[in-house]
Coordinates of C-alpha atoms in Angstrom, one line a residue:
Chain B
X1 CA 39.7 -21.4 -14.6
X2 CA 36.9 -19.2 -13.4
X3 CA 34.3 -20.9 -11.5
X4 CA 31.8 -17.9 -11.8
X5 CA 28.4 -19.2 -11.3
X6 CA 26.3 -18.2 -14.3
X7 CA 24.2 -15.6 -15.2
X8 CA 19.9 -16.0 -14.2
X9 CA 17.2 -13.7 -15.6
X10 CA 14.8 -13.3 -13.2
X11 CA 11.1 -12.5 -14.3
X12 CA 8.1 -12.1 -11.7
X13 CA 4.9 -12.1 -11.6
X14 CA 3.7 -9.1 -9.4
X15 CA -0.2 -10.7 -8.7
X16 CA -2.3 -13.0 -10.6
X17 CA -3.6 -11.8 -14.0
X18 CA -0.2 -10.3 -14.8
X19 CA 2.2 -11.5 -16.7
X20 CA 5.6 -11.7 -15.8
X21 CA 7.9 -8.8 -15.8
X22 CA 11.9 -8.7 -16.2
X23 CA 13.1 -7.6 -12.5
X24 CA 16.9 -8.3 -13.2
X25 CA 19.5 -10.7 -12.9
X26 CA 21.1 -13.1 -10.3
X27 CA 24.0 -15.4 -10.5
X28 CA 23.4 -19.0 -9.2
X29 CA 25.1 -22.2 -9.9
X30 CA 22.0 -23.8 -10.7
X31 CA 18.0 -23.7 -11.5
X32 CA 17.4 -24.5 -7.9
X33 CA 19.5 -22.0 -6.3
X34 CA 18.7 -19.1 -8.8
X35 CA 15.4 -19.6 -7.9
X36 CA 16.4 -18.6 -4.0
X37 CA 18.5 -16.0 -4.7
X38 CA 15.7 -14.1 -7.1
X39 CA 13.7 -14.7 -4.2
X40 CA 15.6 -12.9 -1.7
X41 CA 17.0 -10.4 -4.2
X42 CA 14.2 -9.1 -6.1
X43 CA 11.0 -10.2 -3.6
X44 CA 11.6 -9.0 -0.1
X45 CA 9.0 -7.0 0.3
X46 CA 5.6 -9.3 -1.4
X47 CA 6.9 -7.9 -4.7
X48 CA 5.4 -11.2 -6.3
X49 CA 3.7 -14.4 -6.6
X50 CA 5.6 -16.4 -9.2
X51 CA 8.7 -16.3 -10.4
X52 CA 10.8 -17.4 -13.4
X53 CA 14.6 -17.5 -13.8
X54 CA 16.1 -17.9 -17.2
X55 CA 19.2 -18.9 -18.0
X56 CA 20.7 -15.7 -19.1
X57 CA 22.7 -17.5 -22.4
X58 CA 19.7 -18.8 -23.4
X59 CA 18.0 -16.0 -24.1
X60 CA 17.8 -14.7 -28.2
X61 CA 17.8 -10.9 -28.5
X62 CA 17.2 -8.4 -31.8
X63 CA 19.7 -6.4 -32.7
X64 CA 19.5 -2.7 -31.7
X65 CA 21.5 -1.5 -34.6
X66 CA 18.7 -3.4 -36.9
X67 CA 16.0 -1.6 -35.6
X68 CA 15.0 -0.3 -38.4
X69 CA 14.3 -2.8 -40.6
X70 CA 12.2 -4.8 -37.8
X71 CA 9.9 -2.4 -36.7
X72 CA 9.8 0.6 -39.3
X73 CA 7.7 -1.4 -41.7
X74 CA 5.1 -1.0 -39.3
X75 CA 5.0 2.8 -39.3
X76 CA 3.5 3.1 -42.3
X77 CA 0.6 0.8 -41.7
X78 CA -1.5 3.4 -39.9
X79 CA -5.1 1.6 -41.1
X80 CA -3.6 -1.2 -38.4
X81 CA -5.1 0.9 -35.8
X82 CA -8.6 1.8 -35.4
X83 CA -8.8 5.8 -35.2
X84 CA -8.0 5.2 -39.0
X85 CA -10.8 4.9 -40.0
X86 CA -13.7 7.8 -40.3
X87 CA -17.6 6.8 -39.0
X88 CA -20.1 9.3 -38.1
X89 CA -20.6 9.9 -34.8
X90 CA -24.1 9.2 -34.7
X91 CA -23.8 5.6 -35.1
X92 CA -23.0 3.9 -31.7
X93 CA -21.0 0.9 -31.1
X94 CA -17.8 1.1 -33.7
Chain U
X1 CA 23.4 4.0 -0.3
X2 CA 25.6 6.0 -2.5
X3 CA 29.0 6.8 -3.5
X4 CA 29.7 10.0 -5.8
X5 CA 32.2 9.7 -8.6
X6 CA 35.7 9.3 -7.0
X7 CA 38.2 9.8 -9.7
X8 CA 40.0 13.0 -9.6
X9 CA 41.6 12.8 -12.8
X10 CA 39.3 13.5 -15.6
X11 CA 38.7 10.7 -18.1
X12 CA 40.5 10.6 -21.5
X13 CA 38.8 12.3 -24.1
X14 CA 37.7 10.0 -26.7
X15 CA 39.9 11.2 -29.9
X16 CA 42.9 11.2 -27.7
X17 CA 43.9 7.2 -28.5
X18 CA 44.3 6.3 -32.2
X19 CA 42.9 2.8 -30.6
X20 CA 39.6 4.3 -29.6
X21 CA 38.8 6.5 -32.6
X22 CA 35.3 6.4 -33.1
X23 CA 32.7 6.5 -36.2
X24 CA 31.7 9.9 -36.0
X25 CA 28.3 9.3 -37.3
X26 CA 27.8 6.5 -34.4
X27 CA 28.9 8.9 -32.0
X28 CA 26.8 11.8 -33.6
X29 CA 23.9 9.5 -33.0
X30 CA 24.5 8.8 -29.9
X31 CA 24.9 12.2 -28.4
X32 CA 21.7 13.0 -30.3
X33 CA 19.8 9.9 -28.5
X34 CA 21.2 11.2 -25.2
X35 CA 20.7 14.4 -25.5
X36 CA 17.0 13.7 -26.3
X37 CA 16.2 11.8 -22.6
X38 CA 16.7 8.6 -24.6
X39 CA 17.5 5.2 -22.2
X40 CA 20.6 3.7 -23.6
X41 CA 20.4 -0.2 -23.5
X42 CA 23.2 -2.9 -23.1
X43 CA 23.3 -4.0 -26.5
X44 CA 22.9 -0.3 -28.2
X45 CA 26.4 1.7 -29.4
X46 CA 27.4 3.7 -27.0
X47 CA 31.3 5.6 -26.7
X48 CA 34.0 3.5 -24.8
X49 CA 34.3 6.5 -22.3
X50 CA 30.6 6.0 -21.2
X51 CA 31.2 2.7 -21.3
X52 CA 33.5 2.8 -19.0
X53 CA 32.7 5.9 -16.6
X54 CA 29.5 3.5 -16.0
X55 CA 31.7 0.7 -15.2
X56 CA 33.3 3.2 -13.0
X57 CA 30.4 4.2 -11.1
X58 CA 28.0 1.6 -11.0
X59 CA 30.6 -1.1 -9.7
X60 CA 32.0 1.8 -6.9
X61 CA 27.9 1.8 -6.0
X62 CA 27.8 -1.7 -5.9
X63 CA 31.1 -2.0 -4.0
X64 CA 29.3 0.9 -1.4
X65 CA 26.5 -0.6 -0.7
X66 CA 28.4 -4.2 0.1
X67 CA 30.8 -2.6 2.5
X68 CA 27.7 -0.7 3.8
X69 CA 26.8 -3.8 5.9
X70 CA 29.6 -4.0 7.8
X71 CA 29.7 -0.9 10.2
X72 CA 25.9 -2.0 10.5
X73 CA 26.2 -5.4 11.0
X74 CA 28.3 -4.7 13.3
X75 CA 25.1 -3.4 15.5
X76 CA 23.0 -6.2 14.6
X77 CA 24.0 -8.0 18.2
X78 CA 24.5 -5.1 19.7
X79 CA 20.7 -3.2 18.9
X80 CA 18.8 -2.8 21.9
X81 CA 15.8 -4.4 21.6
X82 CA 14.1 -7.0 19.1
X83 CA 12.2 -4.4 16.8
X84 CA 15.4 -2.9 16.8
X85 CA 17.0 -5.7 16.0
X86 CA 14.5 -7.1 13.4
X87 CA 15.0 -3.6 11.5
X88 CA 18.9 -3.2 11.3
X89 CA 18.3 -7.1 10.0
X90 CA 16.4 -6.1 7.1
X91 CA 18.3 -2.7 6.2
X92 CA 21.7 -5.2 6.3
X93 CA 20.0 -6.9 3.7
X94 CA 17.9 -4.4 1.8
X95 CA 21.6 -2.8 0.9
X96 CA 23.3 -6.0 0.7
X97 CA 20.1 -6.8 -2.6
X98 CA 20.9 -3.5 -3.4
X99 CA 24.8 -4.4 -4.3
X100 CA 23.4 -7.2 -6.1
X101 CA 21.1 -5.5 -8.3
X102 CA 24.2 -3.1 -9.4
X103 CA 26.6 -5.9 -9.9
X104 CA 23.9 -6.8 -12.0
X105 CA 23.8 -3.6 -14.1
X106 CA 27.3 -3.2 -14.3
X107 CA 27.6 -6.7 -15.3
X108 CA 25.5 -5.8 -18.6
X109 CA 28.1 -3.3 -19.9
X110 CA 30.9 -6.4 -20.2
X111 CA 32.5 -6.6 -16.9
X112 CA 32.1 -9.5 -15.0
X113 CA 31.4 -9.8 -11.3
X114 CA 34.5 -11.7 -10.3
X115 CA 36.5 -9.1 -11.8
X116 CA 34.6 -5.9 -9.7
X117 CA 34.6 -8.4 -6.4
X118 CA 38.4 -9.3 -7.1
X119 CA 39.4 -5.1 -7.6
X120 CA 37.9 -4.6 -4.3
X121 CA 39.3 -6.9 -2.3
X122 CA 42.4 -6.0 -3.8
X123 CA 41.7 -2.4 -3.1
X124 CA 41.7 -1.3 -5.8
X125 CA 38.2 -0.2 -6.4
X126 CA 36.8 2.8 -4.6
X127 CA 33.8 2.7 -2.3
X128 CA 31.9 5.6 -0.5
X129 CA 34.4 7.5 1.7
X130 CA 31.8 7.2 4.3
X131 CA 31.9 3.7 5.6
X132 CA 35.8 4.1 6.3
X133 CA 34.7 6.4 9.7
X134 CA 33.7 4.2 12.8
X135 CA 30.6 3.6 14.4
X136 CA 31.2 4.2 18.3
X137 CA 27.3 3.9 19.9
X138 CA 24.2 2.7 19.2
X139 CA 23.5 6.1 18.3
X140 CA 25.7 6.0 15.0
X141 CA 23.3 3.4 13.8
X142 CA 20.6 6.4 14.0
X143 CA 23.1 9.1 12.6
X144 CA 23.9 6.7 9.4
X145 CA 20.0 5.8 8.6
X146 CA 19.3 9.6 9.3
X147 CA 22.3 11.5 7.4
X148 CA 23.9 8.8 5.2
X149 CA 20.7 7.4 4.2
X150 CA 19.5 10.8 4.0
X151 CA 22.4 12.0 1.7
X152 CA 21.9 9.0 -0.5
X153 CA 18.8 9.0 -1.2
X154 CA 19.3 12.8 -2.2
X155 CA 22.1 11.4 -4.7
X156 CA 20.1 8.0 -5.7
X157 CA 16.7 9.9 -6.6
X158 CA 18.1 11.9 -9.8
X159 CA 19.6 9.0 -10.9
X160 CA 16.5 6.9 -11.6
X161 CA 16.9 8.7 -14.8
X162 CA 20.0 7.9 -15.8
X163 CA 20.8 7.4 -19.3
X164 CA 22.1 4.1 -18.6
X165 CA 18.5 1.8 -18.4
X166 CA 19.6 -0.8 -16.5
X167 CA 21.1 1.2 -13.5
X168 CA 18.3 3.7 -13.8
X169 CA 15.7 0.8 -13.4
X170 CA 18.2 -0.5 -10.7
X171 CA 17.9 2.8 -9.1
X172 CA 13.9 2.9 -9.4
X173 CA 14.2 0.0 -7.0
X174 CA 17.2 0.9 -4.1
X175 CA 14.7 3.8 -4.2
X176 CA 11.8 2.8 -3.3
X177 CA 13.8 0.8 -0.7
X178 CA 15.5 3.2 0.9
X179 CA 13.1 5.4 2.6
X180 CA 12.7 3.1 5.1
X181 CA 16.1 3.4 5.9
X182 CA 15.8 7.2 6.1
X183 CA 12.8 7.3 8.6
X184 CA 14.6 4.5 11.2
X185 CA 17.6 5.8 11.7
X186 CA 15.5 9.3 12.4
X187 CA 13.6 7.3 14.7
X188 CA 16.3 6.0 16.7
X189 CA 17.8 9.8 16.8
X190 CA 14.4 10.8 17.9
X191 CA 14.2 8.3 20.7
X192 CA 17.6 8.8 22.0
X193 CA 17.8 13.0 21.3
X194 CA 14.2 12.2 24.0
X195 CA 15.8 10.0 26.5
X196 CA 17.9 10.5 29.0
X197 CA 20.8 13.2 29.3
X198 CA 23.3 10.6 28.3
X199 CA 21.5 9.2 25.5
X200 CA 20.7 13.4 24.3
X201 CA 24.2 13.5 24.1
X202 CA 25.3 10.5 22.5
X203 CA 22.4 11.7 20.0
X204 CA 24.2 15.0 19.4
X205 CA 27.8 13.5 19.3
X206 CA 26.8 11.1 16.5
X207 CA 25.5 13.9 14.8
X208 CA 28.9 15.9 15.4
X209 CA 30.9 13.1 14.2
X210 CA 28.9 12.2 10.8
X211 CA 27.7 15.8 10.0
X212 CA 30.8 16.9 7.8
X213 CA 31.3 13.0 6.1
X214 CA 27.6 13.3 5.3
X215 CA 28.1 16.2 3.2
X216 CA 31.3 15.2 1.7
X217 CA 29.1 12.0 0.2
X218 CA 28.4 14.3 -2.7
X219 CA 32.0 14.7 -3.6
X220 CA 34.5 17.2 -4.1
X221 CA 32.9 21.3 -5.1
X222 CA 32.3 21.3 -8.9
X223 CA 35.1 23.3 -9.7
X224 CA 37.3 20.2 -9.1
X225 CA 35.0 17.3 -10.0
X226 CA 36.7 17.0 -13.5
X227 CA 34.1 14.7 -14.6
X228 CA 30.8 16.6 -13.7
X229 CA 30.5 18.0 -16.9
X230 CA 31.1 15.2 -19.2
X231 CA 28.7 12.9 -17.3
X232 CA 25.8 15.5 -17.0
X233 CA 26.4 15.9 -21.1
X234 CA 25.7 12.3 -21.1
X235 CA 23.1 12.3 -18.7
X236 CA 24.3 10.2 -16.3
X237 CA 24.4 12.7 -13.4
X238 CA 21.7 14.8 -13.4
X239 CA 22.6 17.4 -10.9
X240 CA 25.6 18.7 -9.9
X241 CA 27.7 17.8 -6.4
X242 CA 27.3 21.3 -4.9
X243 CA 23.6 21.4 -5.7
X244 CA 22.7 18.1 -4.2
X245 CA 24.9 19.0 -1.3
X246 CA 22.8 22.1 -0.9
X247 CA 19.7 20.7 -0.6
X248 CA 20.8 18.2 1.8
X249 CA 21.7 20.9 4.0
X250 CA 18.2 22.9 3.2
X251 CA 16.2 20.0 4.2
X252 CA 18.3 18.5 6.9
X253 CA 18.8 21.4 9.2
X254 CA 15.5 21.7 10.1
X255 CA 15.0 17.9 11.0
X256 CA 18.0 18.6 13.2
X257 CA 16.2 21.6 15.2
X258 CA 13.3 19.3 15.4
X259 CA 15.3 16.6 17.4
X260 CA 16.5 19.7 19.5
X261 CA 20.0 18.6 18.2
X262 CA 22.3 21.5 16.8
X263 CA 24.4 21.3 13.6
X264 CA 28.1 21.4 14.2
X265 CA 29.0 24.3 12.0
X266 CA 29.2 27.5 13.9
X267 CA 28.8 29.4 10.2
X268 CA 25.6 27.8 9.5
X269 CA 23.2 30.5 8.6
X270 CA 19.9 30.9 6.8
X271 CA 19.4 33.7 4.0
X272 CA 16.4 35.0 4.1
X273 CA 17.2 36.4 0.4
X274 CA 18.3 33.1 -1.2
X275 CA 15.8 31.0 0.8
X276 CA 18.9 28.4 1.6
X277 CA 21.2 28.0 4.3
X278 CA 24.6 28.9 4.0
X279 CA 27.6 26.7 5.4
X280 CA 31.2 26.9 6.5
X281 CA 34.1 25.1 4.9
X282 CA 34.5 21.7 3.9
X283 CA 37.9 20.3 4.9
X284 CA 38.4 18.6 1.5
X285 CA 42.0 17.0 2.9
X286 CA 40.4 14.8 5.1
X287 CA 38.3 14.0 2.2
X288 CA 41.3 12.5 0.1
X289 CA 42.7 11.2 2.7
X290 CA 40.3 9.0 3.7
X291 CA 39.4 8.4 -0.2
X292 CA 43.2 7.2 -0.7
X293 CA 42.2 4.9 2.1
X294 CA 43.3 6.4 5.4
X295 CA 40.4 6.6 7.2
X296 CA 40.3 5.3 10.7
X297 CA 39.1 2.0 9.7
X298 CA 39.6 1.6 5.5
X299 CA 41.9 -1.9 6.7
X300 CA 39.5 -3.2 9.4
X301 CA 36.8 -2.9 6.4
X302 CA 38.4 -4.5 3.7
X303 CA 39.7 -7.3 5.5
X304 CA 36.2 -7.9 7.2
X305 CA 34.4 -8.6 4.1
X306 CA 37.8 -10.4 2.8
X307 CA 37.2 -12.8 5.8
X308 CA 33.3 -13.3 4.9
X309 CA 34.4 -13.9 1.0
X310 CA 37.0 -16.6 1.8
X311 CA 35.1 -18.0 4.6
X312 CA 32.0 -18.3 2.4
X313 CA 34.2 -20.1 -0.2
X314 CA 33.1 -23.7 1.0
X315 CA 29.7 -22.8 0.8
X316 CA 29.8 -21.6 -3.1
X317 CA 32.7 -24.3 -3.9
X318 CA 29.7 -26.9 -2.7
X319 CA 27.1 -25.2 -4.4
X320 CA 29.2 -25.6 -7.4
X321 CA 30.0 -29.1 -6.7
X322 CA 26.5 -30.2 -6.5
X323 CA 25.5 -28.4 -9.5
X324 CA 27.6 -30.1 -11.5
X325 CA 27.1 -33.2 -9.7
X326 CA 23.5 -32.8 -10.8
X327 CA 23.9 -32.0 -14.3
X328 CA 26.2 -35.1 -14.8
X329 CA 23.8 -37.7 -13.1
X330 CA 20.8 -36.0 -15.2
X331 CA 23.1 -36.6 -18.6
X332 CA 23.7 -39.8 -17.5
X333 CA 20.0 -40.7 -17.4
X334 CA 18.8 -39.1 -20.4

């Protein structure tokens, strides 16, 4: 049996304000330790002030192949955005 | 630090195994993506021979920069004074994070860790020809940050843009890292190279004995690096072997003048005409020799970082222990 110590996502926060960023991964045989090893893998040099390690399996991904149908829809739906829409110049404050 | 491609035989072609025919249109599409500076991402299609050259590379990376601690670490006692000391520490380290975040990367394309750390302890994965050569004086230590460092960081920077995101983001990282490794071990060459006789010629020694291994880090001439092609196609190497290699030696040789050190290549010459300098021979046979694992100290290598796996064994067998300990007692509560 393989005794592998599962896979951790690690996400940091690089300063206050931010949100949290994926930085990679870590293997760890629990929350506790995951924790430790993001820290000394991904923060050695005040790379952040938070960080959060996901359980790798846990996390639910799209499908690249069904890219398409997710986010083409949007494409067409310029008048989402505001440069879509034409106001004269003179009036300030649009 | 960084290992170039060490398979001499060139990969299968795709079409040649019935097994591995592949949906033209997906592979159309593919090329096209590549083709166009697209990232490719774990989960995207992607041909089973870029699939596995990745494999192949990123995990002899990760494997380089692991067995890069140990003709280090084997300073870290030995460095002669606490800055010193203090730095060597935190390079050990920065490329020991540095083997993690490539496991990591390789890890995304299917293979599993235990499986790369198992192929390398059994050696049969490849690791950067470079850490097989001793390091005899404190003023290796300087020659490694200055010249391996040096020629890593020449082969590390194209890759940030890889095809492959996740070792191209992996690579944005050892980066930005590694220049700090560059500019100490230039600094201890520039301290010693200034000190007495006998440290100015350990200086020049170190430099004697790692020149020629330093330039063989960007593998064989690419007229027999059977791969080259195929992985620039696919934008996984950017630049070729012999171009790298030439710009190492275009911006080392002067950094070598400036520690009043000479270059041990009595064909070394600039061209005023091509604005490079030109160099003698490689002796490629030593190359493969020490590739196939005959260099001076391939077996004290491997079964140095053998010992640290199987002695740390305890330490993850516990950490597994109590994990599971854990998880059972919080079951039990709930």
């Amino acid at each position: 049996m393989s005794n592998e110590w599962p896979l951790w996502e690690v996400f940091i926060r690089t300063k206050g304000g931010l949100s949290h960023r994926h930085a990679g991964s870590v293997r760890a045989p629990d929350a506790e330790l995951a924790l430790r090893h993001a820290r000394d893998t991904y923060t050695r040099r005040l790379e952040g002030v938070s960080l959060w390690v996901v359980p790798s399996a846990q996390i639910v991904a799209s499908d690249p192949s069904q890219g398409g149908p997710l986010f083409e829809p949007a494409e067409s739906k310029i008048y989402r955005h505001p440069t879509f829409y034409h106001v004269p110049d003179s009036v300030k404050h649009l | 630090m960084y290992t170039t491609e060490l398979q001499k035989q060139p990969s299968r072609p795709v079409a040649e195994s019935k097994a591995e025919k592949e949906p033209q249109e997906l592979v159309d599409a593919f090329e096209a993506r590549v083709a166009a500076d697209e990232f490719i991402e774990p989960k995207d299609w992607m041909p089973a021979a870029y699939r596995r050259t990745l494999v192949r590379q990123i995990s002899q990376h990760a494997h380089s920069e692991i067995v890069g601690m140990l003709p280090e670490g084997n300073w870290i006692c030995r460095a002669p004074s606490l800055r010193r000391k203090a730095v060597l520490l935190a390079k050990v380290q920065d490329e020991g994070g540095h083997g993690l975040y490539l496991y990591a990367a390789a890890e995304t394309l299917g293979t599993s860790r235990e499986e790369m750390i198992e192929a390398l302890h059994a050696g049969k994965a490849k690791y950067s020809t470079i850490f097989n050569y001793p390091t005899l004086t404190w003023a290796d230590i300087g020659a490694i940050g200055w010249l391996v460092d040096g020629a890593a960081i020449m082969n590390q920077v194209p890759l940030q843009r890889t095809s492959y995101g996740p070792y191209a983001r992996a690579m944005v990282r050892v980066c930005k890292e590694e220049s700090f490794h560059q500019r100490q071990g230039f600094e201890i060459m520039m301290a010693m190279a200034n000190g007495t006789p006998e440290q100015k010629e350990m200086a020049q020694d170190a430099l004697n004995r790692w020149w020629w291994p330093s330039l063989m880090m960007f593998g064989p001439p690419d007229d027999e690096s059977p791969n080259t092609a195929q992985s620039m196609r696919w934008r996984i190497k950017r630049d070729t072997n012999d171009e790298l290699r030439q710009h190492f030696v275009d911006v080392t040789v002067p950094q070598a003048e400036a520690l009043g050190l000479s270059v041990p290549d009595p064909k070394l010459k600039f061209n005023d005409k091509t604005g490079h300098y030109e160099f003698g021979e490689i002796d490629w046979s030593e190359f493969w020799n020490v590739v196939k694992g005959e260099g001076p100290v391939a077996k004290e290598r491997m079964s140095a970082r053998v010992k640290a796996w199987d002695e740390g064994a305890w330490v993850r067998d516990a950490a597994a222990a109590h994990a599971a300990k854990q998880h059972a007692a919080k079951q039990a509560a709930e």
